[in-house]
């Protein structure tokens, strides 16, 4: 197994990759809108800033229970850039099982679809 890259190097690598490709298309949304690397990085940085305003910082746990979307992907990038630990769980998980996981994870924040909309 290879050596792991330190977290600061991962953040620098991601930042450099998105900066180098800022004008290139990163993805096409389900409604057909094209998003560049730069636009996507701006969205992720905005989410990261909103998480910081809520008191989350490197090492904080974020329990995520949402469907796949462009905003979810931006949330993952925001977590990577901020050093926040993303703990995704199945959005279809019954409430009682989600509650058990929440007690085990002890997240600083639970991200539902509504919370993700506020963060994005």
Coordinates of N, CA, C and O in Angstrom, one line a residue:
X1 N 0.8 -1.2 0.0 CA 0.0 0.0 0.0 C 0.9 1.2 0.0 O 1.9 1.3 0.7
X2 N 0.6 2.3 -0.8 CA 1.4 3.5 -0.9 C 1.2 4.4 0.3 O 0.2 4.2 1.1
X3 N 2.1 5.3 0.4 CA 2.0 6.3 1.5 C 0.9 7.3 1.2 O 0.5 7.6 0.1
X4 N 0.2 7.7 2.3 CA -0.9 8.6 2.2 C -0.3 10.0 2.1 O 0.7 10.4 2.7
X5 N -1.1 10.9 1.3 CA -0.7 12.3 1.2 C -1.2 13.0 2.4 O -2.4 12.8 2.8
X6 N -0.4 13.9 3.0 CA -0.9 14.7 4.2 C -2.1 15.5 3.7 O -2.2 16.0 2.6
X7 N -2.9 15.8 4.7 CA -4.2 16.6 4.4 C -3.9 17.9 3.8 O -4.6 18.3 2.8
X8 N -2.8 18.6 4.2 CA -2.5 19.9 3.6 C -2.1 19.8 2.2 O -2.5 20.6 1.3
X9 N -1.4 18.7 1.8 CA -1.1 18.4 0.4 C -2.3 18.1 -0.4 O -2.4 18.5 -1.6
X10 N -3.3 17.4 0.2 CA -4.5 17.1 -0.5 C -5.3 18.4 -0.8 O -5.7 18.6 -2.0
X11 N -5.4 19.3 0.1 CA -6.1 20.5 -0.1 C -5.3 21.4 -1.1 O -6.0 22.0 -2.0
X12 N -4.0 21.4 -1.1 CA -3.2 22.1 -2.1 C -3.4 21.5 -3.5 O -3.6 22.2 -4.5
X13 N -3.4 20.2 -3.5 CA -3.6 19.5 -4.8 C -5.0 19.8 -5.4 O -5.1 20.1 -6.6
X14 N -6.0 19.7 -4.6 CA -7.4 20.0 -5.1 C -7.4 21.5 -5.5 O -8.0 21.8 -6.6
X15 N -6.9 22.4 -4.7 CA -6.9 23.8 -5.1 C -6.2 24.1 -6.4 O -6.7 24.8 -7.3
X16 N -5.0 23.5 -6.6 CA -4.2 23.6 -7.8 C -5.0 23.0 -9.0 O -5.0 23.6 -10.1
X17 N -5.5 21.9 -8.8 CA -6.2 21.2 -9.9 C -7.4 22.0 -10.4 O -7.6 22.3 -11.6
X18 N -8.2 22.5 -9.5 CA -9.4 23.3 -9.9 C -8.9 24.7 -10.4 O -9.6 25.2 -11.4
X19 N -7.9 25.3 -9.9 CA -7.4 26.5 -10.4 C -6.8 26.4 -11.9 O -7.1 27.2 -12.7
X20 N -6.0 25.3 -12.1 CA -5.5 25.1 -13.4 C -6.6 24.9 -14.5 O -6.4 25.2 -15.6
X21 N -7.7 24.3 -14.1 CA -8.7 24.0 -15.0 C -9.9 24.9 -14.9 O -11.0 24.5 -15.3
X22 N -9.8 26.0 -14.3 CA -10.9 26.9 -13.9 C -11.9 27.2 -15.0 O -13.1 27.3 -14.7
X23 N -11.5 27.3 -16.2 CA -12.4 27.7 -17.3 C -12.9 26.4 -18.0 O -13.8 26.6 -18.9
X24 N -12.4 25.2 -17.7 CA -12.9 24.0 -18.3 C -14.2 23.5 -17.7 O -14.4 23.7 -16.5
X25 N -15.0 22.8 -18.5 CA -16.2 22.2 -18.0 C -15.9 21.1 -17.0 O -15.1 20.2 -17.3
X26 N -16.5 21.2 -15.8 CA -16.3 20.2 -14.8 C -17.5 19.2 -14.8 O -17.3 18.0 -14.7
X27 N -18.7 19.7 -15.0 CA -19.9 18.8 -15.0 C -21.0 19.5 -15.7 O -21.0 20.7 -15.9
X28 N -22.0 18.7 -16.1 CA -23.2 19.1 -16.6 C -24.3 18.7 -15.7 O -24.4 17.5 -15.3
X29 N -25.1 19.6 -15.2 CA -26.2 19.3 -14.2 C -27.3 18.6 -14.9 O -27.4 18.5 -16.1
X30 N -28.2 18.1 -14.1 CA -29.3 17.3 -14.6 C -30.2 18.2 -15.5 O -30.9 17.6 -16.3
X31 N -30.2 19.5 -15.2 CA -31.0 20.4 -16.1 C -30.3 20.9 -17.3 O -30.8 21.8 -18.0
X32 N -29.1 20.3 -17.5 CA -28.3 20.7 -18.7 C -27.4 21.9 -18.6 O -26.7 22.2 -19.5
X33 N -27.3 22.5 -17.4 CA -26.4 23.6 -17.2 C -24.9 23.1 -17.1 O -24.7 22.1 -16.4
X34 N -24.0 23.8 -17.8 CA -22.6 23.4 -17.7 C -22.0 24.2 -16.5 O -22.2 25.4 -16.4
X35 N -21.1 23.5 -15.8 CA -20.5 24.1 -14.6 C -19.0 24.0 -14.8 O -18.5 22.8 -15.0
X36 N -18.2 25.1 -14.7 CA -16.8 25.0 -14.9 C -16.1 24.6 -13.6 O -16.8 24.7 -12.5
X37 N -14.9 24.2 -13.6 CA -14.1 23.9 -12.4 C -14.1 25.1 -11.5 O -14.3 25.0 -10.3
X38 N -13.9 26.3 -12.1 CA -13.9 27.5 -11.3 C -15.2 27.8 -10.6 O -15.3 28.1 -9.4
X39 N -16.3 27.6 -11.3 CA -17.7 27.8 -10.7 C -17.9 26.8 -9.6 O -18.5 27.1 -8.5
X40 N -17.5 25.6 -9.9 CA -17.7 24.5 -8.9 C -16.9 24.8 -7.6 O -17.4 24.6 -6.5
X41 N -15.6 25.2 -7.8 CA -14.8 25.5 -6.7 C -15.4 26.7 -5.9 O -15.4 26.7 -4.6
X42 N -15.9 27.7 -6.6 CA -16.5 28.8 -5.9 C -17.7 28.3 -5.0 O -17.9 28.8 -3.9
X43 N -18.5 27.4 -5.6 CA -19.6 26.9 -4.8 C -19.1 26.1 -3.6 O -19.7 26.3 -2.5
X44 N -18.1 25.3 -3.7 CA -17.6 24.5 -2.6 C -17.0 25.5 -1.5 O -17.2 25.3 -0.3
X45 N -16.3 26.5 -2.0 CA -15.8 27.5 -1.0 C -16.9 28.2 -0.3 O -16.8 28.5 0.9
X46 N -18.0 28.5 -1.0 CA -19.1 29.1 -0.3 C -19.7 28.2 0.8 O -20.1 28.6 1.9
X47 N -19.8 26.9 0.4 CA -20.3 26.0 1.4 C -19.4 25.9 2.6 O -19.8 25.8 3.7
X48 N -18.1 25.8 2.3 CA -17.1 25.7 3.4 C -17.2 26.9 4.3 O -17.1 26.8 5.5
X49 N -17.4 28.1 3.7 CA -17.6 29.3 4.6 C -18.8 29.2 5.4 O -18.8 29.6 6.6
X50 N -19.9 28.7 4.8 CA -21.1 28.6 5.6 C -21.0 27.5 6.7 O -21.5 27.7 7.8
X51 N -20.2 26.5 6.5 CA -19.9 25.5 7.5 C -19.1 26.1 8.7 O -19.4 25.9 9.8
X52 N -18.1 26.9 8.3 CA -17.3 27.6 9.3 C -18.2 28.6 10.1 O -18.0 28.7 11.3
X53 N -19.1 29.3 9.5 CA -20.0 30.2 10.2 C -20.8 29.4 11.2 O -21.3 30.0 12.2
X54 N -21.1 28.2 10.9 CA -21.9 27.3 11.9 C -21.0 26.7 12.9 O -21.4 25.8 13.7
X55 N -19.7 27.0 12.9 CA -18.8 26.6 13.9 C -18.0 25.3 13.6 O -17.3 24.8 14.5
X56 N -18.1 24.8 12.4 CA -17.4 23.6 12.0 C -15.9 24.0 11.6 O -15.7 25.0 10.9
X57 N -15.0 23.1 11.9 CA -13.6 23.4 11.5 C -12.9 22.0 11.3 O -13.6 21.0 11.4
X58 N -11.7 22.0 10.9 CA -10.9 20.8 10.6 C -11.1 19.8 11.8 O -11.0 20.1 13.0
X59 N -11.5 18.6 11.4 CA -11.8 17.5 12.4 C -13.2 17.4 12.8 O -13.6 16.4 13.4
X60 N -14.0 18.4 12.6 CA -15.5 18.3 12.9 C -16.1 17.2 12.0 O -15.7 17.0 10.9
X61 N -17.1 16.6 12.6 CA -17.8 15.5 11.8 C -19.1 16.1 11.3 O -19.8 16.8 12.0
X62 N -19.4 15.8 10.1 CA -20.6 16.2 9.4 C -21.3 15.0 8.9 O -20.8 14.3 8.1
X63 N -22.5 14.7 9.5 CA -23.3 13.6 9.1 C -24.2 14.1 7.9 O -24.9 15.1 8.0
X64 N -24.1 13.4 6.8 CA -24.8 13.8 5.6 C -25.8 12.7 5.2 O -25.4 11.6 4.9
X65 N -27.1 13.2 5.1 CA -28.1 12.2 4.7 C -29.0 12.9 3.6 O -30.1 13.4 3.8
X66 N -28.4 12.9 2.4 CA -29.1 13.6 1.2 C -28.9 12.7 0.0 O -28.0 11.9 -0.1
X67 N -29.7 13.0 -1.0 CA -29.6 12.3 -2.3 C -28.4 12.9 -3.1 O -28.0 14.0 -2.8
X68 N -27.9 12.1 -4.1 CA -26.9 12.6 -4.9 C -27.3 13.8 -5.7 O -28.4 13.9 -6.2
X69 N -26.4 14.8 -5.8 CA -26.7 16.0 -6.5 C -25.4 16.8 -6.7 O -24.3 16.4 -6.1
X70 N -25.5 17.8 -7.5 CA -24.3 18.7 -7.7 C -23.9 19.3 -6.3 O -22.8 19.5 -6.0
X71 N -24.9 19.7 -5.5 CA -24.6 20.3 -4.2 C -24.0 19.4 -3.3 O -23.2 19.8 -2.5
X72 N -24.4 18.1 -3.3 CA -23.7 17.1 -2.5 C -22.2 17.0 -2.8 O -21.4 16.9 -2.0
X73 N -22.0 16.9 -4.1 CA -20.6 16.8 -4.6 C -19.8 18.1 -4.1 O -18.6 18.0 -3.6
X74 N -20.4 19.3 -4.2 CA -19.7 20.5 -3.7 C -19.5 20.4 -2.2 O -18.5 20.9 -1.7
X75 N -20.5 19.8 -1.5 CA -20.3 19.7 0.0 C -19.1 18.8 0.3 O -18.3 19.1 1.2
X76 N -19.0 17.7 -0.5 CA -17.8 16.8 -0.3 C -16.5 17.6 -0.5 O -15.5 17.4 0.2
X77 N -16.4 18.4 -1.6 CA -15.2 19.1 -1.9 C -15.0 20.2 -0.7 O -13.9 20.4 -0.3
X78 N -16.1 20.8 -0.3 CA -15.9 21.8 0.8 C -15.4 21.1 2.1 O -14.5 21.6 2.8
X79 N -15.8 19.9 2.4 CA -15.3 19.1 3.5 C -13.8 18.8 3.3 O -13.0 19.0 4.2
X80 N -13.4 18.4 2.1 CA -12.0 18.1 1.8 C -11.1 19.3 2.0 O -10.1 19.3 2.6
X81 N -11.6 20.5 1.5 CA -10.9 21.7 1.6 C -10.7 22.2 3.0 O -9.8 22.8 3.4
X82 N -11.7 21.9 3.8 CA -11.8 22.4 5.2 C -11.3 21.4 6.2 O -11.2 21.8 7.4
X83 N -11.0 20.2 5.8 CA -10.6 19.2 6.8 C -11.7 18.6 7.6 O -11.5 18.0 8.7
X84 N -13.0 18.9 7.2 CA -14.1 18.4 7.9 C -14.4 16.9 7.5 O -14.2 16.6 6.3
X85 N -14.7 16.1 8.5 CA -14.9 14.7 8.2 C -16.4 14.5 7.8 O -17.3 14.7 8.5
X86 N -16.5 14.0 6.5 CA -17.8 13.8 5.9 C -18.2 12.3 6.3 O -17.5 11.4 6.1
X87 N -19.4 12.2 6.9 CA -20.0 10.9 7.3 C -21.3 10.7 6.6 O -22.3 11.0 7.2
X88 N -21.2 10.3 5.3 CA -22.5 10.1 4.6 C -23.2 8.8 5.0 O -22.6 7.8 5.3
X89 N -24.6 9.0 5.1 CA -25.4 7.8 5.3 C -26.5 7.8 4.3 O -26.8 8.8 3.7
X90 N -27.1 6.6 4.1 CA -28.1 6.4 3.1 C -29.3 7.3 3.4 O -29.9 7.2 4.5
X91 N -29.7 8.1 2.4 CA -30.9 9.0 2.7 C -32.2 8.2 2.9 O -33.2 8.8 3.4
X92 N -32.2 6.9 2.5 CA -33.4 6.1 2.6 C -33.4 5.3 4.0 O -34.3 4.6 4.2
X93 N -32.4 5.5 4.8 CA -32.2 4.8 6.0 C -33.4 5.2 7.0 O -33.7 6.4 7.1
X94 N -34.0 4.2 7.6 CA -35.1 4.5 8.5 C -34.6 5.4 9.7 O -33.4 5.3 10.1
X95 N -35.5 6.3 10.2 CA -35.1 7.3 11.2 C -34.4 6.7 12.4 O -33.5 7.2 13.0
X96 N -34.9 5.5 12.9 CA -34.4 4.9 14.1 C -32.9 4.5 13.8 O -32.1 4.6 14.7
X97 N -32.6 3.9 12.7 CA -31.2 3.5 12.3 C -30.3 4.8 12.2 O -29.2 4.8 12.6
X98 N -30.9 5.8 11.6 CA -30.1 7.0 11.4 C -29.8 7.6 12.8 O -28.7 8.1 13.0
X99 N -30.7 7.5 13.7 CA -30.5 8.0 15.0 C -29.4 7.3 15.7 O -28.6 7.9 16.4
X100 N -29.3 6.0 15.5 CA -28.2 5.2 16.1 C -26.9 5.6 15.6 O -25.9 5.8 16.3
X101 N -26.8 5.8 14.3 CA -25.6 6.3 13.6 C -25.2 7.7 14.1 O -24.0 7.9 14.4
X102 N -26.2 8.5 14.3 CA -25.9 9.9 14.8 C -25.3 9.8 16.2 O -24.3 10.5 16.4
X103 N -25.8 8.9 17.0 CA -25.2 8.8 18.3 C -23.8 8.3 18.3 O -22.9 8.6 19.1
X104 N -23.5 7.4 17.3 CA -22.1 6.9 17.2 C -21.2 7.9 16.6 O -20.0 8.0 17.0
X105 N -21.6 8.6 15.6 CA -20.8 9.6 14.9 C -20.5 10.9 15.7 O -19.5 11.5 15.6
X106 N -21.5 11.3 16.5 CA -21.5 12.5 17.3 C -21.1 13.7 16.3 O -20.2 14.4 16.6
X107 N -21.9 13.9 15.3 CA -21.6 15.0 14.3 C -21.9 16.3 14.9 O -22.7 16.5 15.7
X108 N -21.1 17.3 14.4 CA -21.3 18.7 14.8 C -22.6 19.2 14.1 O -23.2 20.1 14.6
X109 N -22.9 18.6 12.9 CA -24.1 19.0 12.2 C -24.6 17.8 11.4 O -23.8 17.0 10.8
X110 N -25.9 17.7 11.3 CA -26.6 16.7 10.4 C -27.1 17.5 9.2 O -27.9 18.4 9.3
X111 N -26.6 17.1 8.0 CA -27.0 17.8 6.8 C -28.1 17.0 6.1 O -27.9 15.8 5.6
X112 N -29.3 17.6 6.1 CA -30.5 17.0 5.4 C -30.6 17.8 4.1 O -29.8 18.7 3.8
X113 N -31.6 17.5 3.3 CA -31.8 18.2 2.0 C -32.0 19.7 2.3 O -31.5 20.6 1.6
X114 N -32.8 20.0 3.4 CA -33.1 21.4 3.7 C -31.8 22.2 4.2 O -31.6 23.3 3.8
X115 N -31.0 21.5 5.0 CA -29.7 22.1 5.4 C -28.8 22.4 4.3 O -28.2 23.4 4.2
X116 N -28.7 21.4 3.4 CA -27.8 21.5 2.2 C -28.3 22.7 1.3 O -27.4 23.5 0.9
X117 N -29.5 22.9 1.2 CA -30.0 24.0 0.4 C -29.6 25.3 1.1 O -29.3 26.3 0.4
X118 N -29.6 25.4 2.4 CA -29.2 26.6 3.1 C -27.7 26.8 3.0 O -27.2 28.0 2.9
X119 N -26.9 25.7 3.0 CA -25.4 25.8 2.8 C -25.0 26.3 1.4 O -24.0 27.0 1.3
X120 N -25.7 25.8 0.5 CA -25.4 26.1 -0.9 C -25.9 27.4 -1.3 O -25.6 28.3 -1.8

